[in-house]
Amino acid sequence: MYLVLEFNYPVVHIDLEKIKHNIGLISKKCRNSGMEPVAVLKGTNGSSEVARVFVDAGISTIADARIGNLKAYEHIAAKKMLVRLPMLSEAADVVRYSDVSLNSEITVIQAIANEARRMNKQHEVILMIEAGDLREGIYDQEELFSIIKKITNLEGVNLTGLGTNLNCFGSIKPTNENLGRLVELKQEINNKLGIDIDLISGGSTGSLALIDNGEMPEGINQLRIGTAFFNGFVEVSLPRLPDTYMDTFILKAEIIEIKEKPSKPFGTTGVDSFRNKTEFPDKGIRKRAICAIGKQDTEPRFMYPVNEKVELIGSSSDHLVLDITACGENFAVGDTVSFILDYVAIMRVMTSGHVRKLYI
Ligand SMILES: *Cc1c(COP(=O)(O)O)cnc(C)c1O
């Protein structure tokens, strides 16, 4: 894939001990409130090193959005959950590499059941319910009841749970009301169809807020969490979870240019390479550094310089521009600058083949 087979930078340092600490703390919080945590690892691109830490820390179900990543966890002793609705075309791999999947389409569930019978396996299905965030989930109650009846007549699959996802697409926060609706549905299904559904699965990270403010509905017994395990973030409007580490993924990028330059671009103004028009304030001549990393490898808006006096000014695909005037360090070309990564940057860096991964 590369012309150079080895490279030093950029590199991401992944602190497995700090992640393990976060996992211990958050799992305990969930279990103390009657919920079994499921670790959603889709941000780390099938890293079996990271997955192993979750299992070592006592997590029994690991989840991912991509079947290819679950395949990478094949030899890790944990239950595997597929959290993105399966593609009809991947039904066989869903059965091969996961034990349980989140679903909303009966045609896909039927295909999974067919494959499961063929492979002599039993696959668990959690039905996703639309609770307002308007991503995946069944909205119509008649459809829900009809799907449930069909599943109970299918061999190869077991209906084990109802689930919902919030906070991901439509910016709808988990509340006592929308999560509580799942618990009510469980009751209605029991009353009307005589079926008792074991698991009521909530998510995502933002749901942790309900534990602290005492709003988590009784009856939610599983919580699918990703982000909080990695950096202790729950929601932008809330403080981070106390005693968690945020600096679990540190990116180091190499400086390729240092120059004194004006802070305001000069010449005729148009748009940048991402078709944005940015206003740059005129702060006079500043000392600027360019690091060899860019939007192709990361999401700069989700990167925080370890030295808080380094200012991240902007980026293009392969260049990250910094103001180092006030940073107090005597940087030279060839030095590296370190950044704490937030979730979106972690995900981008982990999927980039141009960033070296170093586990510590
Ligand atoms: C991503 C995802 C999660 C975890 O989300 P975080 O915000 O990272 O905690 C949970 N459930 C589903 C269905 C997801 O897609």
Coordinates of C-alpha atoms and ligand atoms in Angstrom, one line a residue:
M1 CA 0.0 0.0 0.0
Y2 CA 2.9 2.4 0.8
L3 CA 6.1 3.2 -1.1
V4 CA 7.8 3.6 2.3
L5 CA 7.2 0.4 4.3
E6 CA 8.0 1.9 7.7
F7 CA 7.2 5.3 9.1
N8 CA 7.5 6.9 12.5
Y9 CA 5.0 9.7 12.3
P10 CA 2.1 10.4 12.7
V11 CA 1.7 7.9 15.5
V12 CA -1.1 7.4 17.9
H13 CA -0.2 6.2 21.4
I14 CA -3.1 4.2 22.8
D15 CA -2.9 3.9 26.6
L16 CA -4.6 0.6 27.4
E17 CA -4.2 1.0 31.1
K18 CA -6.1 4.2 31.2
I19 CA -8.8 2.8 29.0
K20 CA -9.1 -0.2 31.3
H21 CA -9.5 2.2 34.3
N22 CA -12.4 4.0 32.5
I23 CA -14.0 0.6 31.6
G24 CA -13.9 -0.5 35.3
L25 CA -15.4 2.7 36.6
I26 CA -18.2 2.9 34.0
S27 CA -19.1 -0.8 34.1
K28 CA -19.5 -0.5 37.8
K29 CA -21.8 2.5 37.4
C30 CA -24.0 0.6 34.9
R31 CA -24.1 -2.6 37.0
N32 CA -24.9 -0.8 40.2
S33 CA -28.0 0.5 38.4
G34 CA -29.1 -2.9 37.1
M35 CA -27.7 -2.6 33.6
E36 CA -25.2 -4.9 31.9
P37 CA -22.8 -2.7 29.8
V38 CA -22.1 -3.7 26.2
A39 CA -18.9 -2.2 24.8
V40 CA -19.3 -0.6 21.4
L41 CA -15.9 -0.6 19.8
K42 CA -16.7 0.8 16.3
G43 CA -14.4 3.8 17.0
T44 CA -11.2 1.6 17.1
N45 CA -11.5 -0.1 13.7
G46 CA -11.3 -3.7 14.7
S47 CA -8.3 -3.3 17.1
S48 CA -8.1 -6.6 18.9
E49 CA -5.6 -5.0 21.4
V50 CA -8.4 -2.6 22.5
A51 CA -11.0 -5.3 22.4
R52 CA -9.0 -7.5 24.7
V53 CA -8.7 -4.8 27.3
F54 CA -12.5 -4.6 27.5
V55 CA -12.7 -8.4 28.1
D56 CA -9.9 -8.2 30.7
A57 CA -11.8 -5.5 32.4
G58 CA -14.9 -7.8 32.8
I59 CA -17.0 -6.8 29.7
S60 CA -18.8 -9.9 28.4
T61 CA -20.3 -8.5 25.2
I62 CA -18.3 -6.5 22.7
A63 CA -20.1 -4.8 19.8
D64 CA -19.2 -3.2 16.5
A65 CA -20.9 -1.6 13.6
R66 CA -18.9 -3.5 10.9
I67 CA -18.9 -7.2 10.5
G68 CA -15.3 -7.0 9.3
N69 CA -14.3 -5.6 12.7
L70 CA -16.2 -8.4 14.5
K71 CA -14.3 -10.9 12.4
A72 CA -11.1 -9.4 13.8
Y73 CA -12.4 -10.2 17.3
E74 CA -13.1 -13.8 16.3
H75 CA -10.6 -15.2 18.8
I76 CA -11.5 -13.0 21.7
A77 CA -13.6 -14.8 24.2
A78 CA -16.7 -12.6 24.4
K79 CA -20.2 -12.4 23.0
K80 CA -20.2 -10.4 19.8
M81 CA -23.0 -7.9 18.9
L82 CA -23.5 -6.2 15.5
V83 CA -24.9 -2.8 16.3
R84 CA -25.5 -1.5 12.8
L85 CA -28.6 -3.0 11.1
P86 CA -27.2 -5.9 9.0
M87 CA -27.1 -5.6 5.2
L88 CA -29.2 -8.3 3.5
S89 CA -26.1 -9.2 1.5
E90 CA -24.1 -10.0 4.6
A91 CA -26.5 -12.3 6.4
A92 CA -24.2 -15.3 6.3
D93 CA -21.3 -13.3 7.9
V94 CA -23.6 -11.9 10.5
V95 CA -24.3 -15.4 11.6
R96 CA -20.6 -16.4 11.3
Y97 CA -19.1 -13.6 13.2
S98 CA -21.8 -12.3 15.6
D99 CA -24.0 -13.9 18.2
V100 CA -26.6 -11.1 18.4
S101 CA -27.6 -8.3 16.1
L102 CA -29.8 -5.2 16.2
N103 CA -32.6 -5.4 13.6
S104 CA -35.7 -3.7 12.2
E105 CA -36.4 -5.4 8.9
I106 CA -38.1 -8.8 8.7
T107 CA -36.6 -9.7 5.3
V108 CA -33.1 -9.4 6.8
I109 CA -34.1 -11.4 9.9
Q110 CA -35.5 -14.1 7.6
A111 CA -32.2 -14.2 5.7
I112 CA -30.3 -14.4 9.0
A113 CA -32.6 -17.3 10.1
N114 CA -32.0 -19.2 6.9
E115 CA -28.2 -18.9 7.3
A116 CA -28.4 -19.8 10.9
R117 CA -30.3 -23.0 10.1
R118 CA -27.8 -23.8 7.3
M119 CA -24.9 -23.4 9.8
N120 CA -26.7 -25.1 12.6
K121 CA -26.6 -22.1 14.8
Q122 CA -28.9 -20.0 16.8
H123 CA -28.7 -16.2 16.3
E124 CA -30.1 -13.7 18.8
V125 CA -32.2 -10.7 17.6
I126 CA -32.8 -7.4 19.3
L127 CA -35.6 -5.4 17.7
M128 CA -34.8 -1.7 17.4
I129 CA -37.6 0.7 18.2
E130 CA -37.8 4.3 16.9
A131 CA -37.8 6.5 20.0
G132 CA -37.5 9.9 18.3
D133 CA -33.9 10.2 17.1
L134 CA -35.0 9.1 13.6
R135 CA -32.2 6.8 12.7
E136 CA -32.9 3.1 12.8
G137 CA -36.0 1.4 14.5
I138 CA -39.6 0.3 14.0
Y139 CA -42.0 3.3 14.3
D140 CA -45.3 1.6 13.7
Q141 CA -46.7 -0.5 16.5
E142 CA -48.7 -2.8 14.2
E143 CA -45.5 -3.5 12.2
L144 CA -43.7 -4.3 15.5
F145 CA -46.4 -6.8 16.6
S146 CA -46.5 -8.4 13.1
I147 CA -42.6 -8.7 13.0
I148 CA -42.6 -10.3 16.5
K149 CA -45.2 -12.9 15.4
K150 CA -43.1 -13.8 12.3
I151 CA -39.9 -14.1 14.3
T152 CA -41.4 -16.4 16.9
N153 CA -42.3 -18.8 14.0
L154 CA -38.8 -18.7 12.6
E155 CA -36.2 -21.3 13.4
G156 CA -32.6 -20.2 13.7
V157 CA -33.3 -16.9 15.5
N158 CA -34.4 -16.0 19.0
L159 CA -36.0 -12.7 19.9
T160 CA -34.1 -11.7 23.0
G161 CA -34.5 -8.0 23.3
L162 CA -36.0 -4.6 22.4
G163 CA -33.6 -1.8 21.9
T164 CA -33.4 1.8 20.9
N165 CA -30.7 4.3 20.1
L166 CA -30.6 8.0 20.9
N167 CA -28.3 10.9 20.7
C168 CA -26.7 9.8 17.4
F169 CA -28.6 11.3 14.5
G170 CA -31.5 13.6 15.4
S171 CA -29.8 15.0 18.5
I172 CA -32.6 13.6 20.7
K173 CA -31.5 13.1 24.3
P174 CA -32.3 9.9 26.2
T175 CA -35.0 10.6 28.8
N176 CA -37.0 8.8 31.3
E177 CA -39.9 9.1 28.9
N178 CA -38.4 7.8 25.6
L179 CA -36.4 5.0 27.2
G180 CA -39.4 4.2 29.5
R181 CA -41.5 3.6 26.4
L182 CA -39.4 0.5 25.7
V183 CA -40.3 -0.9 29.1
E184 CA -44.0 -0.2 28.4
L185 CA -43.7 -1.9 25.1
K186 CA -42.2 -5.0 26.7
Q187 CA -45.4 -5.1 28.9
E188 CA -47.8 -4.6 26.0
I189 CA -46.1 -7.4 24.1
N190 CA -46.4 -9.7 27.1
N191 CA -50.1 -8.8 27.5
K192 CA -51.0 -9.1 23.8
L193 CA -48.8 -11.9 22.6
G194 CA -47.8 -13.7 25.7
I195 CA -44.1 -13.3 24.9
D196 CA -41.7 -12.3 27.6
I197 CA -38.7 -10.4 26.2
D198 CA -35.6 -10.6 28.4
L199 CA -33.4 -7.6 27.3
I200 CA -34.3 -4.0 27.2
S201 CA -31.2 -2.4 25.6
G202 CA -30.6 1.3 25.8
G203 CA -27.9 3.5 24.3
S204 CA -25.7 5.3 23.6
T205 CA -23.2 7.1 25.9
G206 CA -25.6 10.0 26.6
S207 CA -27.9 7.6 28.5
L208 CA -25.3 7.5 31.3
A209 CA -26.6 11.0 32.3
L210 CA -29.9 9.4 33.4
I211 CA -28.1 7.3 35.9
D212 CA -26.7 10.3 37.7
N213 CA -29.9 12.3 37.7
G214 CA -32.0 9.3 38.8
E215 CA -34.1 9.3 35.6
M216 CA -33.1 5.9 34.2
P217 CA -36.3 3.9 33.9
E218 CA -36.7 0.7 35.9
G219 CA -36.5 -2.2 33.5
I220 CA -33.6 -1.1 31.2
N221 CA -31.2 -3.9 31.8
Q222 CA -28.5 -3.4 29.1
L223 CA -26.6 -0.3 28.0
R224 CA -24.6 0.0 24.8
I225 CA -21.7 2.4 25.3
G226 CA -18.7 3.4 23.3
T227 CA -17.5 7.0 23.7
A228 CA -17.5 7.2 27.5
F229 CA -15.2 4.2 27.8
F230 CA -12.6 6.0 25.7
N231 CA -12.6 9.4 27.3
G232 CA -15.2 9.8 30.0
F233 CA -17.4 12.2 27.9
V234 CA -21.1 11.8 28.4
E235 CA -22.6 14.7 26.7
V236 CA -21.4 18.2 25.6
S237 CA -23.5 20.0 28.1
L238 CA -22.3 17.9 31.0
P239 CA -18.9 17.7 32.8
R240 CA -16.8 14.6 32.1
L241 CA -17.3 11.6 34.3
P242 CA -15.3 12.1 37.5
D243 CA -12.0 10.1 37.8
T244 CA -12.0 9.0 34.2
Y245 CA -9.0 9.6 31.8
M246 CA -9.5 11.7 28.7
D247 CA -5.9 11.4 27.4
T248 CA -6.2 7.7 26.3
F249 CA -5.3 8.4 22.7
I250 CA -2.5 10.8 22.0
L251 CA -1.5 11.7 18.5
K252 CA 2.0 12.8 17.7
A253 CA 2.5 14.6 14.4
E254 CA 5.8 15.8 13.0
I255 CA 6.6 19.5 12.2
I256 CA 7.6 20.0 8.5
E257 CA 7.7 23.8 8.5
I258 CA 8.2 26.7 11.0
K259 CA 8.0 30.3 9.7
E260 CA 7.1 33.7 10.9
K261 CA 4.1 34.8 8.7
P262 CA 1.1 37.1 8.8
S263 CA -1.9 35.7 10.6
K264 CA -4.3 37.0 7.9
P265 CA -4.1 35.5 4.4
F266 CA -3.1 38.0 1.7
G267 CA -4.2 38.2 -1.9
T268 CA -7.7 37.9 -3.4
T269 CA -10.1 35.9 -1.2
G270 CA -12.0 32.8 -2.5
V271 CA -12.8 29.5 -0.8
D272 CA -10.4 26.9 0.7
S273 CA -10.0 23.4 -0.6
F274 CA -13.0 22.2 1.4
R275 CA -15.1 25.1 -0.1
N276 CA -15.3 26.9 3.2
K277 CA -14.7 30.6 3.6
T278 CA -12.9 31.3 6.8
E279 CA -12.3 34.7 8.4
F280 CA -8.8 34.9 9.9
P281 CA -8.2 37.7 12.4
D282 CA -5.3 40.0 11.9
K283 CA -2.9 39.4 14.8
G284 CA 0.2 40.6 12.9
I285 CA 3.2 38.4 12.3
R286 CA 3.0 35.1 14.2
K287 CA 5.2 32.0 14.5
R288 CA 3.5 29.2 12.6
A289 CA 4.2 25.5 12.4
I290 CA 2.9 23.0 9.9
C291 CA 2.4 19.3 11.0
A292 CA 2.3 16.5 8.5
I293 CA -1.3 15.3 9.1
G294 CA -4.6 16.5 7.9
K295 CA -8.3 16.0 7.4
Q296 CA -7.6 12.8 5.4
D297 CA -6.3 11.2 8.6
T298 CA -8.2 12.9 11.4
E299 CA -10.8 15.4 12.4
P300 CA -8.9 18.5 13.7
R301 CA -12.0 19.9 15.4
F302 CA -11.7 16.9 17.8
M303 CA -8.0 17.3 18.6
Y304 CA -6.7 19.3 21.6
P305 CA -3.0 20.2 21.8
V306 CA -1.4 18.8 25.0
N307 CA 0.3 22.2 25.3
E308 CA -2.7 24.4 25.7
K309 CA -0.8 27.4 24.4
V310 CA -0.4 25.8 21.0
E311 CA -3.3 27.1 18.8
L312 CA -4.8 24.9 16.1
I313 CA -5.6 27.4 13.3
G314 CA -6.8 25.0 10.6
S315 CA -6.1 22.2 8.3
S316 CA -6.4 20.9 4.7
S317 CA -6.2 17.2 3.7
D318 CA -2.5 16.7 4.6
H319 CA -1.5 19.8 6.5
L320 CA -2.3 21.0 10.0
V321 CA -1.5 24.7 10.7
L322 CA -0.6 25.8 14.2
D323 CA 0.2 29.1 15.9
I324 CA 3.2 28.4 18.2
T325 CA 4.0 32.0 19.1
A326 CA 2.9 31.8 22.7
C327 CA 3.5 28.2 23.4
G328 CA 6.7 28.5 25.4
E329 CA 8.5 25.7 23.6
N330 CA 11.4 26.0 21.2
F331 CA 10.0 23.8 18.5
A332 CA 12.2 22.9 15.4
V333 CA 11.4 21.2 12.2
G334 CA 11.5 17.4 12.8
D335 CA 10.0 17.8 16.3
T336 CA 6.6 16.5 17.1
V337 CA 3.5 18.1 18.6
S338 CA 1.1 16.0 20.7
F339 CA -2.7 16.1 20.7
I340 CA -5.3 14.6 22.9
L341 CA -7.9 13.0 20.7
D342 CA -11.7 13.1 21.2
Y343 CA -14.0 10.5 19.8
V344 CA -14.3 11.5 16.2
A345 CA -10.6 12.0 15.8
I346 CA -9.9 8.6 17.5
M347 CA -12.2 7.0 14.9
R348 CA -10.6 8.7 11.9
V349 CA -7.0 8.1 13.2
M350 CA -7.7 4.4 13.9
T351 CA -9.1 3.9 10.4
S352 CA -6.3 5.7 8.6
G353 CA -3.5 3.5 7.2
H354 CA -1.2 6.6 7.4
V355 CA -1.1 6.7 11.2
R356 CA 1.0 4.3 13.1
K357 CA -0.6 2.6 16.1
L358 CA 1.4 2.2 19.3
Y359 CA -0.1 0.4 22.3
I360 CA 1.3 1.3 25.7
Ligands
LIG1 C1 -22.5 3.8 18.2 C2 -23.6 3.1 18.8 C3 -23.6 3.0 20.2 C4 -22.6 3.6 21.1 O1 -22.5 5.0 20.9 P1 -21.6 5.9 21.8 O2 -22.1 7.3 21.7 O3 -20.2 5.8 21.2 O4 -21.6 5.5 23.2 C5 -24.7 2.3 20.8 N1 -25.6 1.7 20.0 C6 -25.7 1.8 18.7 C7 -26.8 1.2 17.9 C8 -24.6 2.5 18.1 O5 -24.7 2.6 16.7

